[in-house]
Structure formats: structure tokens, C-alpha cells
PDB file of C-alpha atoms in Angstrom:
ATOM      1  CA  UNK R   1     -95.408  37.289  56.652  1.00 87.00           C
ATOM      2  CA  UNK R   2     -94.568  34.896  53.765  1.00 97.00           C
ATOM      3  CA  UNK R   3     -93.398  36.544  50.498  1.00 98.00           C
ATOM      4  CA  UNK R   4     -94.207  35.132  47.051  1.00 98.00           C
ATOM      5  CA  UNK R   5     -93.502  35.483  43.447  1.00 98.00           C
ATOM      6  CA  UNK R   6     -96.443  34.744  41.282  1.00 98.00           C
ATOM      7  CA  UNK R   7     -96.570  33.464  37.620  1.00 98.00           C
ATOM      8  CA  UNK R   8    -100.178  33.664  36.622  1.00 98.00           C
ATOM      9  CA  UNK R   9    -102.582  33.766  33.801  1.00 98.00           C
ATOM     10  CA  UNK R  10    -106.342  33.398  33.111  1.00 96.00           C
ATOM     11  CA  UNK R  11    -109.201  33.305  35.497  1.00 97.00           C
ATOM     12  CA  UNK R  12    -107.592  30.536  37.772  1.00 98.00           C
ATOM     13  CA  UNK R  13    -104.485  33.031  37.880  1.00 98.00           C
ATOM     14  CA  UNK R  14    -106.879  35.790  38.969  1.00 98.00           C
ATOM     15  CA  UNK R  15    -108.600  33.880  41.818  1.00 98.00           C
ATOM     16  CA  UNK R  16    -105.519  32.247  43.147  1.00 98.00           C
ATOM     17  CA  UNK R  17    -103.710  35.451  43.199  1.00 98.00           C
ATOM     18  CA  UNK R  18    -106.578  36.805  45.115  1.00 98.00           C
ATOM     19  CA  UNK R  19    -106.497  34.069  47.523  1.00 98.00           C
ATOM     20  CA  UNK R  20    -102.772  34.773  48.068  1.00 98.00           C
ATOM     21  CA  UNK R  21    -103.497  38.464  49.074  1.00 98.00           C
ATOM     22  CA  UNK R  22    -106.484  37.251  51.022  1.00 98.00           C
ATOM     23  CA  UNK R  23    -104.161  35.065  53.171  1.00 98.00           C
ATOM     24  CA  UNK R  24    -101.853  37.879  54.096  1.00 98.00           C
ATOM     25  CA  UNK R  25     -99.006  36.611  51.609  1.00 98.00           C
ATOM     26  CA  UNK R  26     -96.673  39.652  50.367  1.00 98.00           C
ATOM     27  CA  UNK R  27     -96.681  39.244  46.584  1.00 98.00           C
ATOM     28  CA  UNK R  28     -93.522  40.942  45.407  1.00 98.00           C
ATOM     29  CA  UNK R  29     -94.000  40.344  41.778  1.00 98.00           C
ATOM     30  CA  UNK R  30     -96.468  38.987  39.057  1.00 98.00           C
ATOM     31  CA  UNK R  31     -95.098  37.475  35.994  1.00 98.00           C
ATOM     32  CA  UNK R  32     -98.109  37.018  33.284  1.00 98.00           C
ATOM     33  CA  UNK R  33     -98.762  37.059  29.629  1.00 96.00           C
ATOM     34  CA  UNK R  34     -99.216  39.565  27.177  1.00 94.00           C
ATOM     35  CA  UNK R  35    -102.638  39.092  25.677  1.00 90.00           C
ATOM     36  CA  UNK R  36    -102.383  37.716  21.977  1.00 89.00           C
ATOM     37  CA  UNK R  37    -104.608  39.749  19.886  1.00 87.00           C
ATOM     38  CA  UNK R  38    -105.449  36.583  17.651  1.00 85.00           C
ATOM     39  CA  UNK R  39    -106.786  34.657  20.665  1.00 86.00           C
ATOM     40  CA  UNK R  40    -110.419  35.016  21.908  1.00 88.00           C
ATOM     41  CA  UNK R  41    -109.501  36.584  25.370  1.00 89.00           C
ATOM     42  CA  UNK R  42    -112.710  35.383  27.285  1.00 90.00           C
ATOM     43  CA  UNK R  43    -110.999  35.315  30.768  1.00 91.00           C
ATOM     44  CA  UNK R  44    -109.977  37.750  33.410  1.00 94.00           C
ATOM     45  CA  UNK R  45    -106.742  39.595  33.392  1.00 96.00           C
ATOM     46  CA  UNK R  46    -104.225  38.724  36.011  1.00 98.00           C
ATOM     47  CA  UNK R  47    -102.127  41.950  34.941  1.00 97.00           C
ATOM     48  CA  UNK R  48    -105.016  44.053  35.792  1.00 97.00           C
ATOM     49  CA  UNK R  49    -105.859  42.341  39.069  1.00 98.00           C
ATOM     50  CA  UNK R  50    -102.137  42.753  39.955  1.00 98.00           C
ATOM     51  CA  UNK R  51    -102.231  46.455  39.214  1.00 97.00           C
ATOM     52  CA  UNK R  52    -105.229  47.033  41.099  1.00 98.00           C
ATOM     53  CA  UNK R  53    -103.359  45.944  44.391  1.00 98.00           C
ATOM     54  CA  UNK R  54    -100.181  47.786  43.553  1.00 98.00           C
ATOM     55  CA  UNK R  55     -98.151  44.738  42.707  1.00 98.00           C
ATOM     56  CA  UNK R  56     -95.405  45.019  40.030  1.00 98.00           C
ATOM     57  CA  UNK R  57     -96.161  43.178  36.747  1.00 98.00           C
ATOM     58  CA  UNK R  58     -93.856  42.165  34.129  1.00 98.00           C
ATOM     59  CA  UNK R  59     -94.728  40.069  30.749  1.00 98.00           C
ATOM     60  CA  UNK R  60     -91.386  38.687  29.594  1.00 98.00           C
ATOM     61  CA  UNK R  61     -91.317  36.532  26.159  1.00 96.00           C
ATOM     62  CA  UNK R  62     -89.123  34.137  27.902  1.00 97.00           C
ATOM     63  CA  UNK R  63     -89.521  33.886  31.809  1.00 98.00           C
ATOM     64  CA  UNK R  64     -86.348  31.891  32.119  1.00 98.00           C
ATOM     65  CA  UNK R  65     -84.142  34.675  30.811  1.00 98.00           C
ATOM     66  CA  UNK R  66     -81.450  35.551  33.103  1.00 97.00           C
ATOM     67  CA  UNK R  67     -82.698  39.050  33.705  1.00 98.00           C
ATOM     68  CA  UNK R  68     -86.204  37.510  34.805  1.00 98.00           C
ATOM     69  CA  UNK R  69     -84.253  34.925  37.207  1.00 98.00           C
ATOM     70  CA  UNK R  70     -82.454  37.834  38.597  1.00 98.00           C
ATOM     71  CA  UNK R  71     -85.401  39.792  39.172  1.00 98.00           C
ATOM     72  CA  UNK R  72     -87.242  36.898  41.077  1.00 98.00           C
ATOM     73  CA  UNK R  73     -84.009  36.257  43.133  1.00 98.00           C
ATOM     74  CA  UNK R  74     -84.051  40.001  44.012  1.00 98.00           C
ATOM     75  CA  UNK R  75     -87.476  39.601  45.305  1.00 98.00           C
ATOM     76  CA  UNK R  76     -86.055  37.271  48.212  1.00 98.00           C
ATOM     77  CA  UNK R  77     -89.301  35.328  48.277  1.00 98.00           C
ATOM     78  CA  UNK R  78     -90.055  32.277  50.120  1.00 98.00           C
ATOM     79  CA  UNK R  79     -92.204  30.915  47.296  1.00 98.00           C
ATOM     80  CA  UNK R  80     -93.129  30.700  43.842  1.00 98.00           C
ATOM     81  CA  UNK R  81     -96.502  30.031  42.646  1.00 98.00           C
ATOM     82  CA  UNK R  82     -97.622  29.008  39.198  1.00 98.00           C
ATOM     83  CA  UNK R  83    -101.227  29.379  38.469  1.00 98.00           C
ATOM     84  CA  UNK R  84    -102.141  28.582  34.738  1.00 97.00           C
ATOM     85  CA  UNK R  85     -98.891  30.192  33.395  1.00 98.00           C
ATOM     86  CA  UNK R  86     -98.232  28.954  29.861  1.00 95.00           C
ATOM     87  CA  UNK R  87     -94.533  28.438  29.998  1.00 95.00           C
ATOM     88  CA  UNK R  88     -92.281  25.774  31.635  1.00 95.00           C
ATOM     89  CA  UNK R  89     -90.199  27.239  34.340  1.00 97.00           C
ATOM     90  CA  UNK R  90     -86.574  25.850  34.492  1.00 97.00           C
ATOM     91  CA  UNK R  91     -84.446  24.951  37.490  1.00 97.00           C
ATOM     92  CA  UNK R  92     -82.869  28.413  37.861  1.00 97.00           C
ATOM     93  CA  UNK R  93     -86.311  30.052  38.330  1.00 97.00           C
ATOM     94  CA  UNK R  94     -87.763  27.185  40.717  1.00 97.00           C
ATOM     95  CA  UNK R  95     -84.511  27.302  42.763  1.00 97.00           C
ATOM     96  CA  UNK R  96     -84.756  31.368  42.991  1.00 98.00           C
ATOM     97  CA  UNK R  97     -87.195  31.250  46.229  1.00 98.00           C
ATOM     98  CA  UNK R  98     -86.242  29.833  49.729  1.00 97.00           C
ATOM     99  CA  UNK R  99     -89.086  27.529  50.392  1.00 97.00           C
ATOM    100  CA  UNK R 100     -90.214  26.060  47.170  1.00 97.00           C
ATOM    101  CA  UNK R 101     -92.179  26.311  44.006  1.00 98.00           C
ATOM    102  CA  UNK R 102     -95.803  25.152  43.515  1.00 98.00           C
ATOM    103  CA  UNK R 103     -98.224  25.005  40.489  1.00 98.00           C
ATOM    104  CA  UNK R 104    -102.051  24.831  40.275  1.00 98.00           C
ATOM    105  CA  UNK R 105    -102.941  22.223  37.674  1.00 98.00           C
ATOM    106  CA  UNK R 106    -106.372  21.762  36.571  1.00 98.00           C
ATOM    107  CA  UNK R 107    -106.919  17.966  36.880  1.00 98.00           C
ATOM    108  CA  UNK R 108    -106.775  15.348  39.602  1.00 98.00           C
ATOM    109  CA  UNK R 109    -103.040  14.492  39.336  1.00 98.00           C
ATOM    110  CA  UNK R 110    -101.518  12.299  38.132  1.00 98.00           C
ATOM    111  CA  UNK R 111    -104.403  12.040  35.505  1.00 98.00           C
ATOM    112  CA  UNK R 112    -104.343  14.532  32.616  1.00 98.00           C
ATOM    113  CA  UNK R 113    -100.753  15.886  33.162  1.00 98.00           C
ATOM    114  CA  UNK R 114     -99.900  18.474  30.484  1.00 97.00           C
ATOM    115  CA  UNK R 115    -101.770  20.821  28.486  1.00 96.00           C
ATOM    116  CA  UNK R 116    -105.560  21.732  28.265  1.00 97.00           C
ATOM    117  CA  UNK R 117    -106.607  19.198  30.938  1.00 98.00           C
ATOM    118  CA  UNK R 118    -110.124  19.927  31.139  1.00 98.00           C
ATOM    119  CA  UNK R 119    -110.858  19.749  27.511  1.00 98.00           C
ATOM    120  CA  UNK R 120    -108.939  16.314  27.333  1.00 98.00           C
ATOM    121  CA  UNK R 121    -111.052  15.024  30.188  1.00 98.00           C
ATOM    122  CA  UNK R 122    -114.228  15.840  28.657  1.00 98.00           C
ATOM    123  CA  UNK R 123    -113.187  14.450  25.347  1.00 98.00           C
ATOM    124  CA  UNK R 124    -112.383  11.257  27.036  1.00 98.00           C
ATOM    125  CA  UNK R 125    -115.907  11.004  29.041  1.00 98.00           C
ATOM    126  CA  UNK R 126    -114.503  11.658  32.249  1.00 98.00           C
ATOM    127  CA  UNK R 127    -117.116  12.065  34.962  1.00 98.00           C
ATOM    128  CA  UNK R 128    -114.923  14.144  37.385  1.00 98.00           C
ATOM    129  CA  UNK R 129    -111.959  16.312  37.237  1.00 98.00           C
ATOM    130  CA  UNK R 130    -110.555  18.849  39.640  1.00 98.00           C
ATOM    131  CA  UNK R 131    -107.504  20.933  40.759  1.00 98.00           C
ATOM    132  CA  UNK R 132    -104.252  20.015  42.212  1.00 98.00           C
ATOM    133  CA  UNK R 133    -101.616  22.033  44.067  1.00 98.00           C
ATOM    134  CA  UNK R 134     -98.338  20.166  43.638  1.00 98.00           C
ATOM    135  CA  UNK R 135     -94.592  21.157  44.225  1.00 98.00           C
ATOM    136  CA  UNK R 136     -92.889  21.846  41.097  1.00 97.00           C
ATOM    137  CA  UNK R 137     -89.641  20.378  39.640  1.00 95.00           C
ATOM    138  CA  UNK R 138     -88.288  20.544  36.108  1.00 92.00           C
ATOM    139  CA  UNK R 139     -90.642  17.754  34.775  1.00 93.00           C
ATOM    140  CA  UNK R 140     -94.118  19.067  34.164  1.00 92.00           C
ATOM    141  CA  UNK R 141     -96.909  18.074  36.447  1.00 96.00           C
ATOM    142  CA  UNK R 142     -95.032  15.463  38.404  1.00 93.00           C
ATOM    143  CA  UNK R 143     -93.958  16.958  41.784  1.00 97.00           C
ATOM    144  CA  UNK R 144     -95.357  15.861  45.078  1.00 98.00           C
ATOM    145  CA  UNK R 145     -99.137  16.633  45.837  1.00 98.00           C
ATOM    146  CA  UNK R 146     -99.999  19.096  48.597  1.00 98.00           C
ATOM    147  CA  UNK R 147    -103.902  19.163  47.966  1.00 98.00           C
ATOM    148  CA  UNK R 148    -106.581  18.703  45.474  1.00 98.00           C
ATOM    149  CA  UNK R 149    -110.356  18.791  45.080  1.00 98.00           C
ATOM    150  CA  UNK R 150    -112.652  17.107  42.776  1.00 98.00           C
ATOM    151  CA  UNK R 151    -115.457  18.453  40.886  1.00 98.00           C
ATOM    152  CA  UNK R 152    -118.009  16.553  38.793  1.00 98.00           C
ATOM    153  CA  UNK R 153    -118.488  16.694  35.064  1.00 98.00           C
ATOM    154  CA  UNK R 154    -121.995  16.208  34.263  1.00 98.00           C
ATOM    155  CA  UNK R 155    -122.910  14.484  31.135  1.00 97.00           C
ATOM    156  CA  UNK R 156    -123.840  17.504  29.146  1.00 98.00           C
ATOM    157  CA  UNK R 157    -121.231  20.008  30.797  1.00 98.00           C
ATOM    158  CA  UNK R 158    -119.585  22.029  28.422  1.00 98.00           C
ATOM    159  CA  UNK R 159    -115.863  22.777  28.925  1.00 97.00           C
ATOM    160  CA  UNK R 160    -116.413  26.331  29.999  1.00 97.00           C
ATOM    161  CA  UNK R 161    -118.900  24.989  32.579  1.00 98.00           C
ATOM    162  CA  UNK R 162    -116.363  22.652  33.720  1.00 98.00           C
ATOM    163  CA  UNK R 163    -113.467  25.138  33.788  1.00 98.00           C
ATOM    164  CA  UNK R 164    -115.781  27.627  36.085  1.00 98.00           C
ATOM    165  CA  UNK R 165    -115.906  24.561  38.817  1.00 98.00           C
ATOM    166  CA  UNK R 166    -112.257  23.820  38.515  1.00 98.00           C
ATOM    167  CA  UNK R 167    -111.456  27.751  39.043  1.00 98.00           C
ATOM    168  CA  UNK R 168    -113.542  27.528  42.215  1.00 98.00           C
ATOM    169  CA  UNK R 169    -111.950  24.359  43.246  1.00 98.00           C
ATOM    170  CA  UNK R 170    -108.387  25.875  42.631  1.00 98.00           C
ATOM    171  CA  UNK R 171    -109.100  28.943  44.829  1.00 98.00           C
ATOM    172  CA  UNK R 172    -110.430  26.406  47.433  1.00 98.00           C
ATOM    173  CA  UNK R 173    -107.393  24.072  47.449  1.00 98.00           C
ATOM    174  CA  UNK R 174    -105.040  27.030  47.660  1.00 98.00           C
ATOM    175  CA  UNK R 175    -106.889  28.622  50.262  1.00 98.00           C
ATOM    176  CA  UNK R 176    -107.012  25.710  52.647  1.00 98.00           C
ATOM    177  CA  UNK R 177    -103.241  24.786  51.630  1.00 98.00           C
ATOM    178  CA  UNK R 178    -101.592  28.112  52.485  1.00 98.00           C
ATOM    179  CA  UNK R 179    -101.690  27.799  56.300  1.00 98.00           C
ATOM    180  CA  UNK R 180     -99.603  24.521  56.251  1.00 98.00           C
ATOM    181  CA  UNK R 181     -97.284  25.749  53.475  1.00 98.00           C
ATOM    182  CA  UNK R 182     -96.561  28.739  55.533  1.00 97.00           C
ATOM    183  CA  UNK R 183     -95.948  27.011  58.592  1.00 97.00           C
ATOM    184  CA  UNK R 184     -94.194  24.076  57.111  1.00 97.00           C
ATOM    185  CA  UNK R 185     -96.767  21.246  58.020  1.00 98.00           C
ATOM    186  CA  UNK R 186     -98.360  20.781  54.534  1.00 98.00           C
ATOM    187  CA  UNK R 187     -98.269  17.326  53.281  1.00 97.00           C
ATOM    188  CA  UNK R 188     -96.335  16.369  50.084  1.00 98.00           C
ATOM    189  CA  UNK R 189     -97.423  13.114  48.614  1.00 98.00           C
ATOM    190  CA  UNK R 190     -95.382  11.447  45.838  1.00 97.00           C
ATOM    191  CA  UNK R 191     -97.558  10.932  42.662  1.00 97.00           C
ATOM    192  CA  UNK R 192     -97.797   7.633  41.198  1.00 96.00           C
ATOM    193  CA  UNK R 193     -97.133   8.537  37.541  1.00 95.00           C
ATOM    194  CA  UNK R 194     -98.453   5.032  36.228  1.00 95.00           C
ATOM    195  CA  UNK R 195    -101.972   6.112  37.158  1.00 95.00           C
ATOM    196  CA  UNK R 196    -102.065   8.904  34.387  1.00 96.00           C
ATOM    197  CA  UNK R 197    -100.617  10.125  31.393  1.00 95.00           C
ATOM    198  CA  UNK R 198     -99.261  13.332  29.842  1.00 96.00           C
ATOM    199  CA  UNK R 199    -101.308  15.180  27.171  1.00 96.00           C
ATOM    200  CA  UNK R 200    -100.274  17.808  24.627  1.00 96.00           C
ATOM    201  CA  UNK R 201    -101.759  21.217  23.696  1.00 95.00           C
ATOM    202  CA  UNK R 202    -104.543  21.365  21.109  1.00 94.00           C
ATOM    203  CA  UNK R 203    -104.921  23.764  17.904  1.00 92.00           C
ATOM    204  CA  UNK R 204    -107.989  24.739  16.109  1.00 92.00           C
ATOM    205  CA  UNK R 205    -107.427  22.093  13.526  1.00 93.00           C
ATOM    206  CA  UNK R 206    -107.684  19.274  16.218  1.00 96.00           C
ATOM    207  CA  UNK R 207    -111.180  20.117  16.425  1.00 97.00           C
ATOM    208  CA  UNK R 208    -112.106  18.165  13.238  1.00 98.00           C
ATOM    209  CA  UNK R 209    -114.731  15.773  13.771  1.00 98.00           C
ATOM    210  CA  UNK R 210    -114.284  12.083  12.952  1.00 97.00           C
ATOM    211  CA  UNK R 211    -117.537  11.064  11.073  1.00 97.00           C
ATOM    212  CA  UNK R 212    -117.446   7.584  12.111  1.00 97.00           C
ATOM    213  CA  UNK R 213    -117.148   8.200  15.885  1.00 98.00           C
ATOM    214  CA  UNK R 214    -120.004   7.025  18.261  1.00 97.00           C
ATOM    215  CA  UNK R 215    -122.752   9.213  19.357  1.00 98.00           C
ATOM    216  CA  UNK R 216    -121.084   9.316  22.722  1.00 98.00           C
ATOM    217  CA  UNK R 217    -117.846  10.363  21.418  1.00 98.00           C
ATOM    218  CA  UNK R 218    -119.127  12.912  19.113  1.00 98.00           C
ATOM    219  CA  UNK R 219    -121.046  14.426  22.004  1.00 98.00           C
ATOM    220  CA  UNK R 220    -118.226  14.822  24.346  1.00 98.00           C
ATOM    221  CA  UNK R 221    -115.950  16.282  21.383  1.00 98.00           C
ATOM    222  CA  UNK R 222    -118.604  18.776  20.664  1.00 98.00           C
ATOM    223  CA  UNK R 223    -118.894  19.929  24.263  1.00 98.00           C
ATOM    224  CA  UNK R 224    -115.411  19.864  24.998  1.00 98.00           C
ATOM    225  CA  UNK R 225    -114.612  22.447  22.342  1.00 98.00           C
ATOM    226  CA  UNK R 226    -117.864  24.412  22.493  1.00 97.00           C
ATOM    227  CA  UNK R 227    -117.558  28.383  22.774  1.00 95.00           C
ATOM    228  CA  UNK R 228    -115.253  29.910  24.025  1.00 95.00           C
ATOM    229  CA  UNK R 229    -112.959  27.473  22.496  1.00 95.00           C
ATOM    230  CA  UNK R 230    -112.843  27.215  18.611  1.00 95.00           C
ATOM    231  CA  UNK R 231    -115.590  24.611  17.923  1.00 97.00           C
ATOM    232  CA  UNK R 232    -115.958  20.736  16.608  1.00 98.00           C
ATOM    233  CA  UNK R 233    -116.192  21.067  12.812  1.00 98.00           C
ATOM    234  CA  UNK R 234    -116.510  19.337   9.664  1.00 98.00           C
ATOM    235  CA  UNK R 235    -116.047  20.227   5.918  1.00 97.00           C
ATOM    236  CA  UNK R 236    -119.063  19.048   4.346  1.00 95.00           C
ATOM    237  CA  UNK R 237    -120.386  19.373   0.579  1.00 92.00           C
ATOM    238  CA  UNK R 238    -122.511  22.510   1.751  1.00 93.00           C
ATOM    239  CA  UNK R 239    -119.322  24.178   3.692  1.00 95.00           C
ATOM    240  CA  UNK R 240    -117.668  24.109   6.692  1.00 97.00           C
ATOM    241  CA  UNK R 241    -120.069  22.975   9.857  1.00 97.00           C
ATOM    242  CA  UNK R 242    -119.400  23.959  13.311  1.00 98.00           C
ATOM    243  CA  UNK R 243    -121.131  21.832  15.935  1.00 98.00           C
ATOM    244  CA  UNK R 244    -121.734  23.921  19.175  1.00 98.00           C
ATOM    245  CA  UNK R 245    -124.443  22.039  21.265  1.00 98.00           C
ATOM    246  CA  UNK R 246    -125.585  18.764  21.280  1.00 98.00           C
ATOM    247  CA  UNK R 247    -127.774  16.566  23.485  1.00 98.00           C
ATOM    248  CA  UNK R 248    -127.960  12.511  23.631  1.00 96.00           C
ATOM    249  CA  UNK R 249    -131.188  11.595  21.958  1.00 95.00           C
ATOM    250  CA  UNK R 250    -131.530   7.883  21.966  1.00 92.00           C
ATOM    251  CA  UNK R 251    -131.176   5.400  18.919  1.00 91.00           C
ATOM    252  CA  UNK R 252    -131.177   5.821  15.281  1.00 88.00           C
ATOM    253  CA  UNK R 253    -130.245   3.685  12.562  1.00 88.00           C
ATOM    254  CA  UNK R 254    -126.440   3.338  11.937  1.00 92.00           C
ATOM    255  CA  UNK R 255    -124.627   5.236   9.134  1.00 94.00           C
ATOM    256  CA  UNK R 256    -121.480   4.886   7.315  1.00 95.00           C
ATOM    257  CA  UNK R 257    -120.644   8.477   8.410  1.00 95.00           C
ATOM    258  CA  UNK R 258    -122.380  10.672  10.880  1.00 97.00           C
ATOM    259  CA  UNK R 259    -125.046  12.956   9.094  1.00 96.00           C
ATOM    260  CA  UNK R 260    -127.472  15.730  10.198  1.00 97.00           C
ATOM    261  CA  UNK R 261    -131.148  15.916   9.109  1.00 96.00           C
ATOM    262  CA  UNK R 262    -133.911  18.039  10.085  1.00 96.00           C
ATOM    263  CA  UNK R 263    -137.288  16.345  11.332  1.00 95.00           C
ATOM    264  CA  UNK R 264    -140.049  17.259  13.667  1.00 94.00           C
ATOM    265  CA  UNK R 265    -139.006  20.686  13.895  1.00 95.00           C
ATOM    266  CA  UNK R 266    -135.495  19.746  15.264  1.00 96.00           C
ATOM    267  CA  UNK R 267    -132.033  19.061  13.832  1.00 97.00           C
ATOM    268  CA  UNK R 268    -130.577  15.534  14.568  1.00 97.00           C
ATOM    269  CA  UNK R 269    -127.145  14.034  14.308  1.00 97.00           C
ATOM    270  CA  UNK R 270    -127.376  10.388  13.354  1.00 97.00           C
ATOM    271  CA  UNK R 271    -124.076   8.805  14.150  1.00 97.00           C
ATOM    272  CA  UNK R 272    -122.202   5.652  12.880  1.00 96.00           C
ATOM    273  CA  UNK R 273    -122.999   3.467  15.699  1.00 96.00           C
ATOM    274  CA  UNK R 274    -126.701   4.128  15.607  1.00 96.00           C
ATOM    275  CA  UNK R 275    -126.586   6.613  18.317  1.00 97.00           C
ATOM    276  CA  UNK R 276    -128.330   9.860  17.943  1.00 97.00           C
ATOM    277  CA  UNK R 277    -127.901  13.458  19.013  1.00 98.00           C
ATOM    278  CA  UNK R 278    -130.215  16.404  19.238  1.00 98.00           C
ATOM    279  CA  UNK R 279    -128.415  19.389  17.479  1.00 98.00           C
ATOM    280  CA  UNK R 280    -129.053  22.450  19.636  1.00 98.00           C
ATOM    281  CA  UNK R 281    -126.571  24.791  17.942  1.00 98.00           C
ATOM    282  CA  UNK R 282    -124.764  24.507  14.974  1.00 98.00           C
ATOM    283  CA  UNK R 283    -123.429  26.962  12.054  1.00 97.00           C
ATOM    284  CA  UNK R 284    -123.003  26.097   8.388  1.00 97.00           C
ATOM    285  CA  UNK R 285    -120.537  28.645   6.366  1.00 95.00           C
ATOM    286  CA  UNK R 286    -120.561  31.135   9.205  1.00 94.00           C
ATOM    287  CA  UNK R 287    -124.382  31.381   9.580  1.00 96.00           C
ATOM    288  CA  UNK R 288    -126.668  29.737  11.968  1.00 97.00           C
ATOM    289  CA  UNK R 289    -128.113  26.330  10.790  1.00 97.00           C
ATOM    290  CA  UNK R 290    -131.752  25.356  12.050  1.00 96.00           C
ATOM    291  CA  UNK R 291    -134.520  23.075  11.272  1.00 95.00           C
ATOM    292  CA  UNK R 292    -136.268  25.928   9.731  1.00 94.00           C
ATOM    293  CA  UNK R 293    -133.594  26.904   7.166  1.00 95.00           C
ATOM    294  CA  UNK R 294    -131.996  23.305   6.762  1.00 94.00           C
ATOM    295  CA  UNK R 295    -133.921  22.370   3.590  1.00 91.00           C
ATOM    296  CA  UNK R 296    -133.203  25.631   1.946  1.00 91.00           C
ATOM    297  CA  UNK R 297    -129.499  25.274   2.666  1.00 91.00           C
ATOM    298  CA  UNK R 298    -128.739  21.554   2.312  1.00 91.00           C
ATOM    299  CA  UNK R 299    -130.186  20.206  -1.008  1.00 83.00           C
ATOM    300  CA  UNK R 300    -129.492  16.472  -0.349  1.00 80.00           C
ATOM    301  CA  UNK R 301    -131.775  16.071   2.664  1.00 84.00           C
ATOM    302  CA  UNK R 302    -129.094  15.176   4.917  1.00 89.00           C
ATOM    303  CA  UNK R 303    -125.643  16.848   5.652  1.00 94.00           C
ATOM    304  CA  UNK R 304    -122.876  14.114   5.720  1.00 94.00           C
ATOM    305  CA  UNK R 305    -119.930  14.879   8.151  1.00 95.00           C
TER     306      UNK R 305
END
């Protein structure tokens, strides 16, 4: 039986931990994060899952601290796995197991290396993304690829819808890769890093809308940041607007900056390039903005972003 130490968080962490257990891997230790009370915790708990299976759990602030490395070494594990764990793991940890360290990344590497790859892929209008299992080294997301699986990004998919697909893909990739990892036959294909790029993390302030962006770009931006993420926003003369859900809706007149207006019982977003979006869900100053209450809340007849 193979033994593993698992660093994990989020839904991908839960599903991949269960895949390891389902394949008969002896998980000796789970390392995860304390939930941040200031974060919207919309995902499943790795710590709870591990405790249900009787697996020891630790939540260190610094996973690379010497005492954590010693605890991992004491497990005498064959593998270390990282499933959506948020901290970089340094060389002493990666070398603390016998047969290698592996990470599950939420993109089709070498594309979208780094942080929040699903959100970045949607912002850039990609038609697909996926999950990639790769061997880890000290540089993020650039080790040899064991396996990957693509999933479609439909034109109106929100980030949480794509995340659900990637979670299933991650589980499937790990499930089918484990026999080869355990018997030593799994492929390890070097990445061509020139075919992709590295992307950093995103903060709520990065959700500020560019009022001069095209309709396609604004639609992608809104759906990439829709709930449970912080949302695409603009500070307008009537207060802060949050744009939660849009659909592409043909052509309108070009404008200097994007603006929302009400007509025919619906809200519309007229964009700088002349494209138009239907606004299906929005908030203004913390309250729902609808075609029915638009004129009472926006005196100018249109709300410029």
C-alpha cells in the first residue's frame, strides 16, 4: 500500500482526498488551512473530511516551518500531494517523501500557471480549461505533467459553474493516474513553458469595471467574478454598482463609457464598442437594481460606469 501526505483545501481538495482513499492510499497526514472569518467560505471542508476518515489534521500558518517538515518526514510517506493548497511548498517539504510530490492545478498547463486560473481563463474569454496533475518542484506549476483533462467553458458560464467542472476533472485525472503513480509507470512530460504564462492572485479591488471595455470583455469580466466571488463593480453617480449576471444581446450605439438603462421591461448595458448586454442581476448601493425600480433610483435616465 502506498502512503501519502496531503496538503489540501477547497472542493478540489475534498474530492481528491476522497479519490486517494478510494484507491486504497494510506493518507498519514492532512495539512490544510484555518478558514478565514473574513472570507466567504462557500466550499467544502478538507479538515472535516479528514476527521471523518480518522486522518490526523494540522493547520500550520507556515507549512515550511521545520517542525512541519519533521512531521511530514516522520510519516515516511511515498508521495506528497497538493490539492488547491494555497501556500508554496519549499524544497525540504518536497524532498520529505520517497517517490515525489504532485500538485493538481486548475488549468491546462502550461496555460494559466499561478493563482486563480479559472477566473483568469474566463476573463480572457477562453473556450476551455481543465485540471492538470503535475510533479512539483520549487517553481510554481512548471513540473512535468502526468495527466490532464479539458472541460468546456460555455459562453455564459460563471466561474462557479466552471469550477464545478474542473473539480470533477481533477477527481477523474487523479483517479486514473494513481495506479501508474503507484506502480511507477505514470508518464512525466516536460512542459513547454513558452506556450503559457504565469498569473497572480486577485483581490476584490481588481473587480473594478473598465467602462471603456468591449461588450465581450465586460460580459467575461462579470461572469468571472460572479457569486461566490466578490463581483465586478463600478462606482457611479448613484452609488456602487455590482454587476452579477449578464447575457450578450446584440448591437446598440457606441458610447464613450458603458452605461446601463431600462427599456422594454429589462435592464441593458450599452458598451463602448456598440455591443449590448442584458443585465439579469445587479445591485446598486447594496440593493437589487431592476428595470422596475431603475427610474426611481437613477435620475439621469442612464447609469454610466
